[in-house]
């Protein structure tokens, strides 16, 4: 879990649960990573990866998250906490069994299932929790 | 979504004029590829030179095209992958599945 002892930056974003907002959210995450201190080439790669994992997480929340029209919002929390870049994507639907999502089999050529694979591959810590108020997919990446 | 189709030397060329392929537009790409095959398109080459970002749904749309081509015993090639986009094919090991060329010229010379 991301610690909260020192939160340097916190972006709390709410968007309608529609794929047309993926570009906006992805670009915000990408710009956040690009503006971090550090080696430029590393930051460019991190920027793409952050755009990708946020895009995948929000797509997932759109597909599995919205149980009814009153809850047709996705909340995205981007933060820098201590030396971690943290992303939390909240949805208010029935959620899904994160641990049961298999690693895609290259021989099967399935058109689906690579989103969670990207998230697991590119982030240092991933956790999906169901709570009474909704579900959260929490991802963090060390940035030092 | 801006997609341009051309015929060159008996081959069908699909140029993706988008910087980003994600769940918002990949369904449209998948449908267009399928339609091109249904209309008799052969040896499809998809030019991804303008695409700077691809997610899992974009890869899925291209995989759909690849599988469709196999079913129809015709070709399906990708051209002009940008480095970050290519890295996503490598991470998922899909570069071993697709026929990939550096640019359009190389793809059409085959």
mmCIF file of C-alpha atoms in Angstrom:
data_model
loop_
_atom_site.group_PDB
_atom_site.id
_atom_site.type_symbol
_atom_site.label_atom_id
_atom_site.label_comp_id
_atom_site.label_asym_id
_atom_site.label_seq_id
_atom_site.Cartn_x
_atom_site.Cartn_y
_atom_site.Cartn_z
ATOM 1 C CA UNK A 1 0.000 0.000 0.000
ATOM 2 C CA UNK A 2 1.183 3.530 -0.664
ATOM 3 C CA UNK A 3 2.151 5.265 2.537
ATOM 4 C CA UNK A 4 0.764 8.698 3.256
ATOM 5 C CA UNK A 5 3.488 10.080 5.523
ATOM 6 C CA UNK A 6 4.636 12.640 2.948
ATOM 7 C CA UNK A 7 2.391 13.445 0.025
ATOM 8 C CA UNK A 8 4.259 15.814 -2.263
ATOM 9 C CA UNK A 9 1.604 16.097 -4.951
ATOM 10 C CA UNK A 10 -1.986 14.996 -5.223
ATOM 11 C CA UNK A 11 -4.276 15.151 -8.269
ATOM 12 C CA UNK A 12 -7.842 14.056 -7.633
ATOM 13 C CA UNK A 13 -9.735 13.639 -10.901
ATOM 14 C CA UNK A 14 -13.314 12.581 -11.601
ATOM 15 C CA UNK A 15 -14.471 11.835 -15.149
ATOM 16 C CA UNK A 16 -17.596 10.325 -16.694
ATOM 17 C CA UNK A 17 -17.269 6.604 -17.256
ATOM 18 C CA UNK A 18 -16.669 6.959 -21.003
ATOM 19 C CA UNK A 19 -13.719 5.930 -23.159
ATOM 20 C CA UNK A 20 -13.528 9.383 -24.760
ATOM 21 C CA UNK A 21 -11.784 10.587 -21.577
ATOM 22 C CA UNK A 22 -8.981 7.995 -21.756
ATOM 23 C CA UNK A 23 -6.757 10.303 -23.794
ATOM 24 C CA UNK A 24 -7.135 13.172 -21.321
ATOM 25 C CA UNK A 25 -6.435 11.050 -18.258
ATOM 26 C CA UNK A 26 -3.543 9.233 -19.939
ATOM 27 C CA UNK A 27 -1.976 12.502 -21.040
ATOM 28 C CA UNK A 28 -2.222 13.990 -17.548
ATOM 29 C CA UNK A 29 -0.449 10.937 -16.091
ATOM 30 C CA UNK A 30 2.168 11.068 -18.852
ATOM 31 C CA UNK A 31 2.907 14.737 -18.235
ATOM 32 C CA UNK A 32 3.188 14.154 -14.497
ATOM 33 C CA UNK A 33 5.884 11.521 -15.073
ATOM 34 C CA UNK A 34 7.688 13.628 -17.674
ATOM 35 C CA UNK A 35 8.023 16.523 -15.252
ATOM 36 C CA UNK A 36 9.751 14.457 -12.568
ATOM 37 C CA UNK A 37 13.443 15.042 -11.884
ATOM 38 C CA UNK A 38 15.760 12.439 -13.335
ATOM 39 C CA UNK A 39 17.363 11.110 -16.511
ATOM 40 C CA UNK A 40 15.335 12.267 -19.520
ATOM 41 C CA UNK A 41 15.243 8.922 -21.360
ATOM 42 C CA UNK A 42 14.105 7.120 -18.203
ATOM 43 C CA UNK A 43 11.389 9.707 -17.651
ATOM 44 C CA UNK A 44 10.161 9.389 -21.250
ATOM 45 C CA UNK A 45 9.776 5.627 -20.821
ATOM 46 C CA UNK A 46 8.066 6.094 -17.459
ATOM 47 C CA UNK A 47 5.756 8.700 -19.027
ATOM 48 C CA UNK A 48 4.591 6.220 -21.679
ATOM 49 C CA UNK A 49 4.205 3.441 -19.127
ATOM 50 C CA UNK A 50 2.170 5.625 -16.793
ATOM 51 C CA UNK A 51 -0.088 6.724 -19.657
ATOM 52 C CA UNK A 52 -0.556 3.045 -20.510
ATOM 53 C CA UNK A 53 -1.326 1.706 -17.025
ATOM 54 C CA UNK A 54 -3.739 4.556 -16.282
ATOM 55 C CA UNK A 55 -5.455 3.992 -19.647
ATOM 56 C CA UNK A 56 -5.745 0.261 -18.953
ATOM 57 C CA UNK A 57 -6.971 0.753 -15.383
ATOM 58 C CA UNK A 58 -9.619 3.310 -16.381
ATOM 59 C CA UNK A 59 -10.742 1.134 -19.314
ATOM 60 C CA UNK A 60 -11.110 -1.729 -16.874
ATOM 61 C CA UNK A 61 -13.097 0.425 -14.463
ATOM 62 C CA UNK A 62 -15.396 1.509 -17.309
ATOM 63 C CA UNK A 63 -15.976 -2.106 -18.367
ATOM 64 C CA UNK A 64 -16.449 -3.637 -14.930
ATOM 65 C CA UNK A 65 -17.156 -0.756 -12.674
ATOM 66 C CA UNK A 66 -20.414 0.918 -13.442
ATOM 67 C CA UNK A 67 -23.445 -0.822 -12.090
ATOM 68 C CA UNK A 68 -25.957 1.923 -12.734
ATOM 69 C CA UNK A 69 -26.301 5.399 -14.141
ATOM 70 C CA UNK A 70 -26.021 7.169 -10.822
ATOM 71 C CA UNK A 71 -22.536 5.751 -10.401
ATOM 72 C CA UNK A 72 -21.280 6.477 -13.882
ATOM 73 C CA UNK A 73 -18.115 8.221 -12.730
ATOM 74 C CA UNK A 74 -14.535 7.060 -12.465
ATOM 75 C CA UNK A 75 -12.213 8.635 -9.913
ATOM 76 C CA UNK A 76 -8.487 8.734 -10.543
ATOM 77 C CA UNK A 77 -6.029 9.761 -7.862
ATOM 78 C CA UNK A 78 -2.469 10.526 -9.002
ATOM 79 C CA UNK A 79 0.044 11.288 -6.280
ATOM 80 C CA UNK A 80 3.683 11.346 -5.322
ATOM 81 C CA UNK A 81 4.081 9.897 -1.867
ATOM 82 C CA UNK A 82 7.597 9.674 -0.447
ATOM 83 C CA UNK A 83 9.535 8.111 -3.345
ATOM 84 C CA UNK A 84 6.552 6.463 -5.025
ATOM 85 C CA UNK A 85 4.384 7.593 -7.871
ATOM 86 C CA UNK A 86 0.953 6.287 -6.882
ATOM 87 C CA UNK A 87 -2.122 5.770 -9.037
ATOM 88 C CA UNK A 88 -5.468 4.791 -7.621
ATOM 89 C CA UNK A 89 -8.450 4.170 -9.860
ATOM 90 C CA UNK A 90 -11.806 3.940 -8.093
ATOM 91 C CA UNK A 91 -15.028 2.558 -9.459
ATOM 92 C CA UNK A 92 -18.400 2.050 -7.841
ATOM 93 C CA UNK A 93 -19.685 -1.094 -9.506
ATOM 94 C CA UNK A 94 -19.423 -4.806 -8.813
ATOM 95 C CA UNK A 95 -15.720 -5.034 -9.667
ATOM 96 C CA UNK A 96 -13.906 -8.184 -10.751
ATOM 97 C CA UNK A 97 -11.558 -10.875 -9.463
ATOM 98 C CA UNK A 98 -8.163 -9.276 -10.105
ATOM 99 C CA UNK A 99 -6.108 -12.254 -8.934
ATOM 100 C CA UNK A 100 -7.991 -14.588 -11.275
ATOM 101 C CA UNK A 101 -6.928 -12.698 -14.405
ATOM 102 C CA UNK A 102 -4.393 -15.021 -16.090
ATOM 103 C CA UNK A 103 -1.189 -14.044 -17.874
ATOM 104 C CA UNK A 104 -1.997 -14.086 -21.599
ATOM 105 C CA UNK A 105 -0.808 -17.191 -23.438
ATOM 106 C CA UNK A 106 1.190 -16.162 -26.514
ATOM 107 C CA UNK A 107 0.052 -19.266 -28.406
ATOM 108 C CA UNK A 108 -3.653 -18.564 -27.908
ATOM 109 C CA UNK A 109 -3.517 -15.123 -29.555
ATOM 110 C CA UNK A 110 -6.398 -13.903 -27.445
ATOM 111 C CA UNK A 111 -7.510 -10.383 -28.307
ATOM 112 C CA UNK A 112 -8.128 -9.594 -24.632
ATOM 113 C CA UNK A 113 -6.342 -9.934 -21.302
ATOM 114 C CA UNK A 114 -3.196 -7.879 -21.854
ATOM 115 C CA UNK A 115 -4.304 -4.797 -19.915
ATOM 116 C CA UNK A 116 -3.744 -6.325 -16.481
ATOM 117 C CA UNK A 117 -0.558 -7.921 -17.823
ATOM 118 C CA UNK A 118 0.759 -4.444 -18.723
ATOM 119 C CA UNK A 119 -0.142 -3.105 -15.289
ATOM 120 C CA UNK A 120 1.540 -6.012 -13.493
ATOM 121 C CA UNK A 121 4.611 -5.826 -15.739
ATOM 122 C CA UNK A 122 5.215 -2.086 -15.617
ATOM 123 C CA UNK A 123 4.401 -1.177 -12.017
ATOM 124 C CA UNK A 124 6.270 -2.177 -8.862
ATOM 125 C CA UNK A 125 3.227 -2.798 -6.693
ATOM 126 C CA UNK A 126 -0.365 -3.549 -7.709
ATOM 127 C CA UNK A 127 -3.305 -4.193 -5.443
ATOM 128 C CA UNK A 128 -7.048 -4.417 -6.094
ATOM 129 C CA UNK A 129 -9.375 -3.980 -3.161
ATOM 130 C CA UNK A 130 -13.128 -4.171 -2.840
ATOM 131 C CA UNK A 131 -14.544 -1.899 -0.191
ATOM 132 C CA UNK A 132 -18.055 -1.043 0.939
ATOM 133 C CA UNK A 133 -17.950 2.214 -0.962
ATOM 134 C CA UNK A 134 -16.473 0.755 -4.159
ATOM 135 C CA UNK A 135 -13.344 -0.778 -5.616
ATOM 136 C CA UNK A 136 -9.857 0.589 -5.978
ATOM 137 C CA UNK A 137 -6.989 -0.522 -8.167
ATOM 138 C CA UNK A 138 -3.835 0.811 -6.546
ATOM 139 C CA UNK A 139 -0.537 0.888 -8.425
ATOM 140 C CA UNK A 140 2.786 2.369 -7.470
ATOM 141 C CA UNK A 141 6.140 2.915 -9.082
ATOM 142 C CA UNK A 142 9.379 3.858 -7.344
ATOM 143 C CA UNK A 143 10.777 7.051 -8.834
ATOM 144 C CA UNK A 144 14.181 7.365 -7.172
ATOM 145 C CA UNK B 1 -11.128 7.994 -36.225
ATOM 146 C CA UNK B 2 -9.155 8.856 -39.329
ATOM 147 C CA UNK B 3 -8.279 5.833 -41.452
ATOM 148 C CA UNK B 4 -7.159 6.052 -45.074
ATOM 149 C CA UNK B 5 -7.267 3.100 -47.469
ATOM 150 C CA UNK B 6 -5.379 2.756 -50.737
ATOM 151 C CA UNK B 7 -4.712 0.038 -53.276
ATOM 152 C CA UNK B 8 -1.100 -0.434 -54.352
ATOM 153 C CA UNK B 9 0.088 -3.190 -56.671
ATOM 154 C CA UNK B 10 -2.780 -5.474 -55.724
ATOM 155 C CA UNK B 11 -2.267 -4.919 -52.023
ATOM 156 C CA UNK B 12 -4.557 -3.082 -49.638
ATOM 157 C CA UNK B 13 -2.984 -0.341 -47.571
ATOM 158 C CA UNK B 14 -4.613 0.957 -44.393
ATOM 159 C CA UNK B 15 -3.034 4.128 -43.000
ATOM 160 C CA UNK B 16 -3.904 4.893 -39.378
ATOM 161 C CA UNK B 17 -3.939 8.693 -39.110
ATOM 162 C CA UNK B 18 -4.203 8.744 -35.327
ATOM 163 C CA UNK B 19 -1.621 9.383 -32.642
ATOM 164 C CA UNK B 20 -3.304 7.095 -30.196
ATOM 165 C CA UNK B 21 -4.957 3.668 -30.301
ATOM 166 C CA UNK B 22 -6.951 2.858 -27.175
ATOM 167 C CA UNK B 23 -10.329 1.444 -26.133
ATOM 168 C CA UNK B 24 -12.058 4.519 -27.538
ATOM 169 C CA UNK B 25 -11.098 3.870 -31.170
ATOM 170 C CA UNK B 26 -9.632 0.367 -31.444
ATOM 171 C CA UNK B 27 -13.073 -1.142 -32.059
ATOM 172 C CA UNK B 28 -13.410 1.036 -35.135
ATOM 173 C CA UNK B 29 -9.987 -0.081 -36.383
ATOM 174 C CA UNK B 30 -10.929 -3.725 -35.862
ATOM 175 C CA UNK B 31 -14.189 -3.257 -37.769
ATOM 176 C CA UNK B 32 -12.470 -1.456 -40.657
ATOM 177 C CA UNK B 33 -9.878 -4.215 -41.047
ATOM 178 C CA UNK B 34 -12.624 -6.850 -41.061
ATOM 179 C CA UNK B 35 -14.609 -4.838 -43.625
ATOM 180 C CA UNK B 36 -11.571 -4.545 -45.916
ATOM 181 C CA UNK B 37 -11.187 -8.325 -45.906
ATOM 182 C CA UNK B 38 -14.922 -8.831 -46.456
ATOM 183 C CA UNK B 39 -14.770 -6.509 -49.461
ATOM 184 C CA UNK B 40 -12.050 -8.664 -50.996
ATOM 185 C CA UNK B 41 -8.958 -6.816 -49.761
ATOM 186 C CA UNK B 42 -5.796 -8.931 -50.023
ATOM 187 C CA UNK B 43 -2.389 -8.766 -48.374
ATOM 188 C CA UNK B 44 -3.269 -5.929 -46.045
ATOM 189 C CA UNK B 45 -0.531 -3.595 -44.830
ATOM 190 C CA UNK B 46 -1.362 -1.417 -41.827
ATOM 191 C CA UNK B 47 0.750 1.738 -41.589
ATOM 192 C CA UNK B 48 1.181 2.680 -37.922
ATOM 193 C CA UNK B 49 3.736 5.437 -38.518
ATOM 194 C CA UNK B 50 1.551 8.140 -36.946
ATOM 195 C CA UNK B 51 0.665 6.044 -33.891
ATOM 196 C CA UNK B 52 2.643 7.146 -30.840
ATOM 197 C CA UNK B 53 0.587 5.237 -28.265
ATOM 198 C CA UNK B 54 -1.074 1.825 -28.272
ATOM 199 C CA UNK B 55 -2.822 -0.025 -25.451
ATOM 200 C CA UNK B 56 -4.009 -3.622 -25.071
ATOM 201 C CA UNK B 57 -7.216 -2.982 -27.010
ATOM 202 C CA UNK B 58 -5.196 -1.609 -29.939
ATOM 203 C CA UNK B 59 -3.040 -4.732 -29.926
ATOM 204 C CA UNK B 60 -6.261 -6.764 -29.764
ATOM 205 C CA UNK B 61 -7.673 -5.041 -32.860
ATOM 206 C CA UNK B 62 -4.497 -5.839 -34.807
ATOM 207 C CA UNK B 63 -4.524 -9.434 -33.558
ATOM 208 C CA UNK B 64 -8.086 -9.731 -34.826
ATOM 209 C CA UNK B 65 -6.849 -8.638 -38.260
ATOM 210 C CA UNK B 66 -3.964 -11.105 -38.119
ATOM 211 C CA UNK B 67 -6.299 -14.008 -37.293
ATOM 212 C CA UNK B 68 -8.749 -12.935 -39.982
ATOM 213 C CA UNK B 69 -5.980 -12.925 -42.567
ATOM 214 C CA UNK B 70 -4.960 -16.460 -41.593
ATOM 215 C CA UNK B 71 -8.576 -17.643 -41.954
ATOM 216 C CA UNK B 72 -8.710 -16.099 -45.421
ATOM 217 C CA UNK B 73 -5.238 -17.339 -46.395
ATOM 218 C CA UNK B 74 -3.962 -13.866 -47.117
ATOM 219 C CA UNK B 75 -1.275 -11.591 -45.751
ATOM 220 C CA UNK B 76 -1.411 -9.081 -42.885
ATOM 221 C CA UNK B 77 1.601 -6.888 -42.187
ATOM 222 C CA UNK B 78 2.399 -3.908 -39.970
ATOM 223 C CA UNK B 79 4.705 -1.045 -40.940
ATOM 224 C CA UNK B 80 6.299 2.019 -39.365
ATOM 225 C CA UNK B 81 6.066 1.127 -35.678
ATOM 226 C CA UNK B 82 7.356 3.910 -33.447
ATOM 227 C CA UNK B 83 9.884 2.773 -30.794
ATOM 228 C CA UNK B 84 7.478 2.975 -27.821
ATOM 229 C CA UNK B 85 4.761 1.180 -29.782
ATOM 230 C CA UNK B 86 7.213 -1.491 -30.871
ATOM 231 C CA UNK B 87 8.234 -1.944 -27.240
ATOM 232 C CA UNK B 88 4.648 -2.933 -26.394
ATOM 233 C CA UNK B 89 4.735 -5.660 -29.055
ATOM 234 C CA UNK B 90 7.991 -6.877 -27.547
ATOM 235 C CA UNK B 91 6.697 -6.824 -23.974
ATOM 236 C CA UNK B 92 3.756 -9.018 -25.011
ATOM 237 C CA UNK B 93 6.002 -11.033 -27.383
ATOM 238 C CA UNK B 94 3.612 -10.224 -30.222
ATOM 239 C CA UNK B 95 6.512 -9.118 -32.441
ATOM 240 C CA UNK B 96 6.990 -12.862 -33.046
ATOM 241 C CA UNK B 97 3.398 -13.202 -34.227
ATOM 242 C CA UNK B 98 3.111 -10.271 -36.633
ATOM 243 C CA UNK B 99 4.904 -9.621 -39.894
ATOM 244 C CA UNK B 100 6.510 -6.239 -39.092
ATOM 245 C CA UNK B 101 8.419 -3.923 -41.453
ATOM 246 C CA UNK B 102 10.336 -0.722 -40.603
ATOM 247 C CA UNK B 103 8.353 1.319 -43.124
ATOM 248 C CA UNK B 104 5.786 1.176 -45.898
ATOM 249 C CA UNK B 105 8.403 0.879 -48.619
ATOM 250 C CA UNK B 106 9.881 -2.265 -47.088
ATOM 251 C CA UNK B 107 6.401 -3.757 -46.547
ATOM 252 C CA UNK B 108 5.333 -3.120 -50.138
ATOM 253 C CA UNK B 109 8.603 -4.399 -51.605
ATOM 254 C CA UNK B 110 7.913 -7.916 -50.344
#
